[in-house]
Coordinates of C-alpha atoms in Angstrom, one line a residue:
Chain A
X1 CA -54.6 -20.5 10.7
X2 CA -54.6 -22.7 7.8
X3 CA -54.2 -26.6 8.8
X4 CA -55.3 -30.0 7.2
X5 CA -55.1 -32.5 9.5
X6 CA -54.3 -36.2 8.1
X7 CA -55.3 -38.8 10.0
X8 CA -52.6 -41.1 7.2
X9 CA -50.3 -40.3 4.4
X10 CA -50.5 -44.0 3.9
X11 CA -54.7 -45.5 2.7
X12 CA -53.8 -49.0 2.0
X13 CA -54.1 -50.3 -1.6
X14 CA -52.9 -46.0 -2.4
X15 CA -49.9 -45.1 -2.6
X16 CA -49.1 -42.3 -0.8
X17 CA -51.1 -39.7 -0.3
X18 CA -52.8 -40.5 -2.9
X19 CA -56.4 -41.2 -1.5
X20 CA -56.7 -36.7 -0.1
X21 CA -54.7 -35.5 -3.5
X22 CA -58.2 -34.0 -3.7
X23 CA -57.5 -32.0 -0.4
X24 CA -53.6 -31.8 -0.6
X25 CA -54.3 -29.8 -4.0
X26 CA -56.9 -27.8 -2.4
X27 CA -54.9 -26.9 0.9
X28 CA -51.5 -26.1 -1.0
X29 CA -53.4 -24.0 -4.2
X30 CA -51.4 -21.3 -4.8
X31 CA -48.4 -22.6 -2.3
X32 CA -45.4 -22.2 -4.9
X33 CA -43.0 -24.1 -2.9
X34 CA -43.1 -25.8 1.0
X35 CA -40.7 -27.1 3.2
X36 CA -41.2 -30.7 4.8
X37 CA -40.4 -32.2 8.2
X38 CA -39.0 -35.7 8.6
X39 CA -37.5 -36.0 11.7
X40 CA -40.1 -39.5 12.4
X41 CA -38.4 -41.1 9.6
X42 CA -34.8 -41.9 10.0
X43 CA -33.8 -42.1 6.8
X44 CA -34.4 -37.8 5.4
X45 CA -33.4 -37.4 2.1
X46 CA -35.3 -41.1 1.6
X47 CA -38.3 -39.5 3.0
X48 CA -38.2 -36.0 1.7
X49 CA -37.3 -37.7 -2.5
X50 CA -40.9 -39.4 -1.6
X51 CA -43.2 -36.3 -0.8
X52 CA -41.4 -34.1 -4.0
X53 CA -42.7 -37.1 -5.8
X54 CA -46.0 -36.7 -4.3
X55 CA -46.1 -33.0 -4.9
X56 CA -44.7 -32.6 -7.3
X57 CA -47.9 -32.7 -10.0
X58 CA -49.3 -30.5 -8.1
X59 CA -46.0 -27.5 -9.1
X60 CA -45.8 -27.6 -5.5
X61 CA -41.1 -27.6 -4.8
X62 CA -40.1 -29.8 -2.1
X63 CA -37.3 -29.1 0.2
X64 CA -36.5 -31.4 3.2
X65 CA -35.9 -28.2 6.4
X66 CA -33.1 -30.9 7.6
X67 CA -30.9 -29.7 4.5
X68 CA -31.3 -25.7 5.5
X69 CA -28.7 -24.9 7.1
X70 CA -30.1 -22.6 9.2
X71 CA -33.4 -24.7 10.2
X72 CA -35.5 -22.1 11.8
X73 CA -34.6 -19.1 8.8
X74 CA -36.4 -22.2 6.3
X75 CA -39.8 -22.5 9.0
X76 CA -39.9 -18.4 9.0
X77 CA -40.0 -18.3 5.4
X78 CA -41.5 -20.7 4.5
X79 CA -45.2 -20.2 2.9
X80 CA -46.8 -24.0 3.5
X81 CA -45.1 -26.9 6.5
X82 CA -45.7 -30.5 5.9
X83 CA -44.9 -32.2 9.0
X84 CA -43.6 -36.1 8.1
X85 CA -45.2 -38.9 10.3
X86 CA -43.8 -42.2 11.4
X87 CA -42.0 -42.1 15.6
X88 CA -43.9 -38.8 17.5
X89 CA -40.7 -39.0 19.8
X90 CA -38.8 -38.3 17.4
X91 CA -40.5 -35.7 16.1
X92 CA -40.8 -34.2 18.6
X93 CA -37.2 -34.3 20.8
X94 CA -36.2 -33.1 18.0
X95 CA -39.0 -30.4 16.5
X96 CA -37.4 -29.1 20.5
X97 CA -33.9 -29.6 19.8
X98 CA -33.0 -28.1 16.5
X99 CA -35.1 -25.4 18.5
X100 CA -38.4 -25.0 15.2
X101 CA -41.0 -26.2 17.3
X102 CA -41.8 -22.7 19.0
X103 CA -41.4 -21.2 15.0
X104 CA -43.8 -23.1 13.1
X105 CA -46.3 -22.7 15.5
X106 CA -46.3 -19.1 16.5
X107 CA -45.8 -18.6 12.4
X108 CA -49.0 -21.1 12.4
X109 CA -51.4 -19.0 14.6
X110 CA -50.2 -15.7 13.5
X111 CA -51.4 -17.3 10.0
X112 CA -48.5 -16.7 7.7
X113 CA -48.0 -20.3 7.4
X114 CA -50.0 -23.2 6.8
X115 CA -49.4 -26.3 8.8
X116 CA -50.1 -30.1 7.2
X117 CA -49.5 -33.0 8.9
X118 CA -50.5 -36.5 8.8
X119 CA -49.9 -39.5 11.6
X120 CA -47.5 -38.2 13.2
X121 CA -46.8 -34.9 12.0
X122 CA -50.8 -34.3 13.2
X123 CA -50.2 -35.1 16.4
X124 CA -47.8 -32.4 16.6
X125 CA -50.4 -29.8 16.0
X126 CA -52.1 -31.0 19.3
X127 CA -50.7 -29.1 22.7
X128 CA -49.0 -32.5 23.5
X129 CA -48.1 -35.6 21.8
X130 CA -50.5 -37.4 25.0
X131 CA -52.4 -39.6 22.4
X132 CA -50.1 -40.6 20.2
X133 CA -48.9 -44.3 19.1
X134 CA -46.0 -44.5 18.5
X135 CA -43.4 -46.2 20.7
X136 CA -41.7 -44.2 22.7
X137 CA -38.3 -44.8 21.6
X138 CA -36.0 -41.3 22.5
X139 CA -37.1 -38.8 25.3
X140 CA -38.4 -35.2 24.4
X141 CA -37.6 -32.1 26.4
X142 CA -41.4 -31.7 27.2
X143 CA -44.4 -33.8 26.1
X144 CA -45.7 -30.1 24.6
X145 CA -45.7 -30.2 21.0
X146 CA -46.7 -27.2 18.7
X147 CA -50.3 -26.2 20.4
X148 CA -52.1 -25.6 17.1
X149 CA -55.5 -26.8 18.1
X150 CA -56.8 -27.0 21.4
X151 CA -57.2 -30.5 21.3
X152 CA -56.7 -34.3 21.2
X153 CA -55.9 -36.2 18.4
X154 CA -56.2 -39.5 18.3
X155 CA -54.4 -40.8 14.5
X156 CA -54.9 -44.6 13.1
X157 CA -57.8 -44.6 15.4
X158 CA -59.5 -48.2 15.0
X159 CA -61.5 -49.9 17.0
X160 CA -61.9 -52.8 19.2
X161 CA -61.6 -55.4 17.6
X162 CA -64.1 -58.0 19.0
X163 CA -62.7 -61.9 18.0
X164 CA -59.3 -60.9 19.5
X165 CA -58.1 -63.1 22.4
X166 CA -55.6 -60.0 23.1
X167 CA -55.4 -58.6 26.3
X168 CA -53.3 -55.8 25.4
X169 CA -55.4 -52.4 26.0
X170 CA -57.7 -51.8 22.6
X171 CA -56.7 -48.3 21.3
X172 CA -60.7 -47.3 23.2
X173 CA -59.3 -48.3 26.5
X174 CA -56.1 -46.3 26.1
X175 CA -58.1 -42.7 25.8
X176 CA -60.4 -44.1 28.4
X177 CA -56.9 -44.3 30.9
X178 CA -55.9 -40.9 29.6
X179 CA -59.4 -39.1 30.3
X180 CA -58.9 -40.5 33.7
X181 CA -55.6 -38.1 34.1
X182 CA -56.5 -35.1 31.3
X183 CA -59.3 -32.8 31.2
X184 CA -59.2 -32.4 27.1
X185 CA -61.3 -33.8 24.5
X186 CA -59.6 -36.8 21.7
X187 CA -60.5 -37.1 18.3
X188 CA -59.9 -40.5 17.3
X189 CA -60.0 -39.9 13.2
X190 CA -59.7 -42.9 11.2
X191 CA -57.7 -44.1 8.5
X192 CA -58.3 -41.9 5.3
X193 CA -59.6 -39.7 8.3
X194 CA -58.8 -36.2 7.8
X195 CA -59.7 -32.2 9.5
X196 CA -59.1 -29.6 7.9
X197 CA -59.2 -26.6 10.8
X198 CA -59.8 -23.0 8.4
X199 CA -60.7 -19.5 9.1
X200 CA -62.3 -20.6 12.9
X201 CA -64.1 -23.5 12.1
X202 CA -63.2 -27.2 11.7
X203 CA -64.5 -29.9 9.1
X204 CA -63.7 -33.6 8.9
X205 CA -63.5 -35.3 5.7
X206 CA -62.0 -37.8 3.7
X207 CA -63.2 -40.7 3.3
X208 CA -63.9 -42.2 7.3
X209 CA -66.0 -40.7 10.0
X210 CA -64.5 -39.3 13.6
X211 CA -64.9 -40.7 17.4
X212 CA -64.4 -37.8 19.9
X213 CA -64.3 -38.9 24.1
X214 CA -64.5 -36.1 26.4
X215 CA -64.3 -37.0 29.6
X216 CA -67.8 -37.3 31.5
X217 CA -69.6 -38.1 28.4
X218 CA -70.3 -40.8 26.0
X219 CA -68.3 -41.4 22.7
X220 CA -69.4 -39.3 19.3
X221 CA -69.6 -40.4 16.8
X222 CA -69.2 -38.2 13.7
X223 CA -68.8 -38.9 9.4
X224 CA -67.3 -36.7 7.3
X225 CA -68.7 -33.3 6.6
X226 CA -69.5 -33.2 9.7
X227 CA -68.6 -29.1 11.9
X228 CA -66.3 -29.6 14.7
X229 CA -65.7 -26.2 15.3
X230 CA -67.3 -26.2 18.7
X231 CA -63.8 -28.3 19.0
X232 CA -61.7 -25.3 19.4
X233 CA -62.8 -23.2 22.2
X234 CA -62.1 -25.4 24.7
X235 CA -59.8 -25.4 27.5
X236 CA -57.7 -28.5 27.7
X237 CA -56.2 -28.8 31.6
X238 CA -54.3 -32.0 31.3
X239 CA -52.7 -33.5 35.0
X240 CA -56.5 -33.1 37.0
X241 CA -57.2 -36.5 37.5
X242 CA -60.6 -37.1 36.9
Chain B
X1 CA -31.5 -61.2 42.4
X2 CA -35.0 -63.8 42.2
X3 CA -37.8 -62.2 38.9
X4 CA -40.6 -63.3 38.2
X5 CA -41.2 -60.4 34.6
X6 CA -44.7 -62.3 32.9
X7 CA -46.3 -60.4 29.6
X8 CA -49.6 -60.1 30.9
X9 CA -51.6 -61.0 34.1
X10 CA -54.1 -62.3 31.6
X11 CA -54.7 -64.8 29.8
X12 CA -57.7 -65.1 27.4
X13 CA -60.1 -67.4 29.5
X14 CA -58.1 -67.4 32.8
X15 CA -58.9 -65.6 35.1
X16 CA -55.9 -63.1 36.6
X17 CA -53.1 -64.2 37.2
X18 CA -54.9 -68.4 37.0
X19 CA -52.3 -68.4 34.1
X20 CA -49.1 -68.8 36.3
X21 CA -50.5 -70.2 38.7
X22 CA -47.8 -72.6 39.6
X23 CA -45.3 -70.2 38.7
X24 CA -46.3 -67.4 41.7
X25 CA -46.6 -69.9 43.8
X26 CA -43.0 -71.3 43.3
X27 CA -42.1 -67.8 43.3
X28 CA -43.7 -66.1 46.2
X29 CA -42.0 -69.7 47.8
X30 CA -41.5 -69.5 52.3
X31 CA -43.1 -65.2 51.7
X32 CA -45.8 -64.9 54.0
X33 CA -46.8 -61.3 53.1
X34 CA -46.2 -59.0 50.0
X35 CA -46.4 -55.2 48.5
X36 CA -48.5 -54.7 46.0
X37 CA -48.2 -51.7 43.9
X38 CA -50.9 -50.4 42.1
X39 CA -49.5 -47.7 40.0
X40 CA -50.8 -48.0 36.7
X41 CA -54.5 -48.0 37.6
X42 CA -56.9 -45.8 38.8
X43 CA -58.4 -47.7 41.4
X44 CA -55.7 -48.1 43.9
X45 CA -57.9 -50.2 46.5
X46 CA -59.8 -52.0 43.6
X47 CA -56.9 -53.3 42.1
X48 CA -54.9 -54.1 45.3
X49 CA -58.1 -56.6 46.4
X50 CA -57.6 -58.5 43.0
X51 CA -54.6 -58.6 43.4
X52 CA -55.4 -59.6 47.0
X53 CA -58.0 -62.8 46.2
X54 CA -55.3 -64.1 43.9
X55 CA -52.9 -65.2 46.0
X56 CA -54.8 -65.4 49.7
X57 CA -55.5 -69.3 48.6
X58 CA -51.0 -69.2 48.3
X59 CA -51.4 -68.0 51.8
X60 CA -50.1 -64.2 51.1
X61 CA -51.2 -61.3 52.4
X62 CA -51.6 -58.6 50.3
X63 CA -51.5 -54.3 50.9
X64 CA -51.2 -52.1 48.8
X65 CA -48.3 -49.8 49.4
X66 CA -50.4 -46.6 48.0
X67 CA -52.0 -47.5 51.6
X68 CA -48.8 -46.7 53.8
X69 CA -48.6 -43.8 55.3
X70 CA -44.4 -44.1 53.9
X71 CA -44.2 -45.7 51.3
X72 CA -40.5 -45.9 51.0
X73 CA -40.4 -47.8 54.5
X74 CA -42.9 -50.2 53.2
X75 CA -40.6 -51.4 50.3
X76 CA -37.7 -51.3 52.6
X77 CA -39.4 -53.8 55.1
X78 CA -40.7 -56.0 52.5
X79 CA -39.4 -59.3 51.9
X80 CA -41.7 -59.7 48.2
X81 CA -42.8 -56.6 46.0
X82 CA -45.3 -57.0 42.9
X83 CA -45.8 -54.3 40.2
X84 CA -49.3 -54.7 38.6
X85 CA -49.9 -54.4 35.4
X86 CA -51.7 -50.6 33.8
X87 CA -50.6 -47.5 32.1
X88 CA -46.4 -47.3 32.0
X89 CA -46.2 -43.5 31.9
X90 CA -48.7 -43.2 35.2
X91 CA -46.9 -46.1 36.8
X92 CA -43.2 -44.3 36.8
X93 CA -44.7 -41.0 37.0
X94 CA -45.9 -42.1 40.2
X95 CA -43.5 -44.4 41.3
X96 CA -40.7 -41.0 40.8
X97 CA -43.3 -38.8 43.2
X98 CA -43.5 -41.1 45.3
X99 CA -39.7 -41.5 46.3
X100 CA -39.9 -45.5 46.4
X101 CA -38.2 -46.2 42.1
X102 CA -35.3 -46.2 43.8
X103 CA -35.5 -48.1 47.4
X104 CA -37.2 -51.3 45.5
X105 CA -34.8 -51.0 42.6
X106 CA -31.7 -51.4 45.7
X107 CA -32.5 -53.6 47.5
X108 CA -34.3 -56.2 44.5
X109 CA -30.6 -55.8 43.4
X110 CA -29.2 -56.2 47.0
X111 CA -31.5 -60.2 46.8
X112 CA -33.1 -58.4 49.8
X113 CA -36.4 -57.7 48.1
X114 CA -38.6 -60.6 45.2
X115 CA -39.5 -58.4 42.1
X116 CA -42.1 -59.7 40.2
X117 CA -44.0 -58.0 37.8
X118 CA -47.1 -57.6 35.2
X119 CA -47.1 -56.8 31.8
X120 CA -46.2 -52.2 33.3
X121 CA -44.6 -53.6 35.9
X122 CA -42.3 -56.2 33.1
X123 CA -41.1 -53.4 31.8
X124 CA -40.8 -51.5 34.7
X125 CA -37.8 -53.5 35.1
X126 CA -35.4 -52.4 32.5
X127 CA -34.1 -49.4 32.3
X128 CA -36.0 -47.2 30.4
X129 CA -40.2 -47.5 29.5
X130 CA -38.4 -47.3 25.8
X131 CA -40.3 -50.3 25.0
X132 CA -43.7 -49.9 26.0
X133 CA -47.1 -50.7 23.9
X134 CA -48.6 -47.8 26.2
X135 CA -50.4 -44.0 25.1
X136 CA -47.9 -41.7 27.4
X137 CA -50.8 -40.4 29.0
X138 CA -48.6 -38.3 31.8
X139 CA -45.1 -37.5 31.7
X140 CA -42.8 -39.0 34.2
X141 CA -39.8 -37.1 34.8
X142 CA -38.1 -39.6 32.9
X143 CA -38.1 -42.8 31.0
X144 CA -35.6 -43.7 33.3
X145 CA -37.2 -47.3 35.0
X146 CA -35.5 -50.0 37.6
X147 CA -33.0 -51.0 35.2
X148 CA -32.8 -54.2 37.3
X149 CA -32.2 -56.2 33.9
X150 CA -30.4 -54.7 31.4
X151 CA -31.6 -55.4 28.0
X152 CA -35.7 -54.2 27.4
X153 CA -38.4 -56.6 27.5
X154 CA -41.8 -55.5 25.2
X155 CA -44.9 -57.1 27.4
X156 CA -47.9 -58.3 25.2
X157 CA -46.1 -59.0 22.5
X158 CA -48.0 -59.5 19.0
X159 CA -46.8 -60.7 15.7
X160 CA -48.1 -59.0 12.4
X161 CA -51.3 -59.7 11.3
X162 CA -50.9 -60.8 7.6
X163 CA -54.8 -59.7 7.1
X164 CA -54.3 -56.7 7.8
X165 CA -54.5 -53.1 5.9
X166 CA -54.0 -51.0 9.0
X167 CA -51.1 -48.5 8.8
X168 CA -49.6 -48.3 11.9
X169 CA -47.1 -49.3 12.3
X170 CA -46.8 -53.2 13.5
X171 CA -45.4 -54.4 17.0
X172 CA -41.6 -55.1 14.8
X173 CA -41.9 -52.6 13.0
X174 CA -41.8 -50.7 16.4
X175 CA -39.0 -52.3 17.5
X176 CA -36.8 -51.5 14.9
X177 CA -37.3 -47.3 15.4
X178 CA -36.3 -48.0 18.8
X179 CA -33.1 -50.2 18.0
X180 CA -32.8 -47.9 15.6
X181 CA -32.4 -44.4 17.7
X182 CA -30.8 -47.7 21.3
X183 CA -27.9 -50.5 20.7
X184 CA -30.7 -52.3 23.6
X185 CA -31.8 -56.1 22.8
X186 CA -35.6 -55.5 22.9
X187 CA -37.4 -59.2 24.3
X188 CA -40.9 -59.7 23.1
X189 CA -42.1 -62.1 25.4
X190 CA -46.2 -62.8 24.1
X191 CA -48.7 -63.4 26.3
X192 CA -48.3 -66.7 28.2
X193 CA -44.9 -66.3 28.2
X194 CA -42.6 -64.6 31.6
X195 CA -39.0 -64.3 32.6
X196 CA -37.4 -65.8 35.5
X197 CA -34.6 -64.5 36.6
X198 CA -32.5 -65.7 38.9
X199 CA -29.2 -66.3 40.3
X200 CA -27.5 -64.9 37.5
X201 CA -29.7 -67.0 35.2
X202 CA -32.5 -66.1 33.1
X203 CA -34.6 -68.4 31.7
X204 CA -38.3 -68.0 29.4
X205 CA -41.1 -70.1 31.1
X206 CA -45.2 -69.6 31.1
X207 CA -46.6 -72.2 27.9
X208 CA -45.5 -68.4 25.0
X209 CA -42.5 -68.0 23.2
X210 CA -40.4 -64.6 23.3
X211 CA -39.1 -62.4 19.7
X212 CA -35.4 -61.0 20.6
X213 CA -34.6 -58.3 18.6
X214 CA -31.1 -56.8 17.9
X215 CA -29.4 -54.6 15.8
X216 CA -28.1 -55.5 13.4
X217 CA -29.8 -59.3 14.0
X218 CA -31.8 -60.9 11.7
X219 CA -35.0 -61.6 15.3
X220 CA -34.2 -64.9 17.2
X221 CA -37.1 -66.7 18.5
X222 CA -37.1 -69.1 22.7
X223 CA -38.9 -71.3 23.5
X224 CA -40.3 -71.6 26.9
X225 CA -37.6 -73.4 29.0
X226 CA -34.7 -71.6 26.5
X227 CA -32.2 -70.6 28.7
X228 CA -31.3 -66.5 27.9
X229 CA -28.5 -65.9 30.1
X230 CA -26.2 -64.2 28.7
X231 CA -29.0 -61.5 28.1
X232 CA -27.6 -60.1 31.7
X233 CA -24.5 -59.8 30.4
X234 CA -25.3 -56.8 28.2
X235 CA -24.1 -53.3 27.8
X236 CA -27.4 -51.3 26.4
X237 CA -25.9 -48.4 25.0
X238 CA -29.0 -45.2 24.6
X239 CA -29.9 -42.6 21.9
X240 CA -26.9 -44.0 20.0
X241 CA -28.0 -44.0 16.7
X242 CA -27.2 -46.5 13.8

């Protein structure tokens, strides 16, 4: 498997994918074409154009999967796929409705297809969308996602703001609720951070660290460059209340 | 119908339900017993004790629905029900699993049962949970909630922070995504605000205003005391992409 999982596609002060230009260049080395999945946003054409502009300097031609007469055939023929961010529920529902969810997962697992995700697209690489930050604006057939890794990621992870008077749950409180219900580690990757999975190893990259939450353990901090391969050998257990 | 829908149960600087003591007192006038639904949090006993302590000065005895041998019988015999906040997905799943969702909805609509909700409990009064802020930590059978009102509420509504460099969606952006997918008004009620529905009228109350979002219209601001009865006559249309 060959995965590049970004917390976010836009970082404050940078253009689209600009903050991870080196990592994307390395990930796509040798590829000349990429299939983009724009389902998380409403305007598929505009979203695909943004990605095509960002990847053109790398010599990679981008095709939106929504333009294919047969989306399953498109992902089956692809050498690299990028699933963009937006609303995770809309994304997963469309992955299911178009029938591309399982073909993508199968080809990535077999090593035939490189997978790059950002934000909601990173969430899709997990067993389920249960650690998304998004509003459930539509109802997918199920919460089952691609399951490329055996743990959950929370993209756009944010630390609690000690000065806040807002009573809504902090991100850490939300993840704690997740762990009450599920025995599955959650890696909160801050904006600017990413996870690179290749040849059975997982390494944190980018410019920001990540916070790992697991049932029965104190949260642990990791820094860019840290080896997180141990996360790849776990077995997720959902709906096992503590 | 007789509804008291609170954005939140705790406001910064106040005890549990303290900021709405007058409104709760008015709402529960004449009631001596209340059935509390603690399903949104993990510890049902502790949650019920908190509510019982808060309502004891009003002379209202609180029973946790989870202590009933037959939860459906408990809500069928009740004169008032309070659905507390926490995680909306866990709440809705448990309302469905225990079979109390439809009996509560039916009795509230018939006028036999007063309904008070806070946060996730307010979200349950809407047709669906699609405007919750919560993490989807578990998967309900469907997103269909109680449908006591024909529009959606976003509790804990927060205005965008102009100084933020975080790239995750603002609340307004999330609701805009909802409106791309659904033609249903969304009332964002700020913490400290509430909606009182009675005798076919709806009025904003509490100390904070609300922001109303509807497809094809600019957001509108409303202040405590404003009449929102027009929202009760709409017909929600879900999954009709703009």
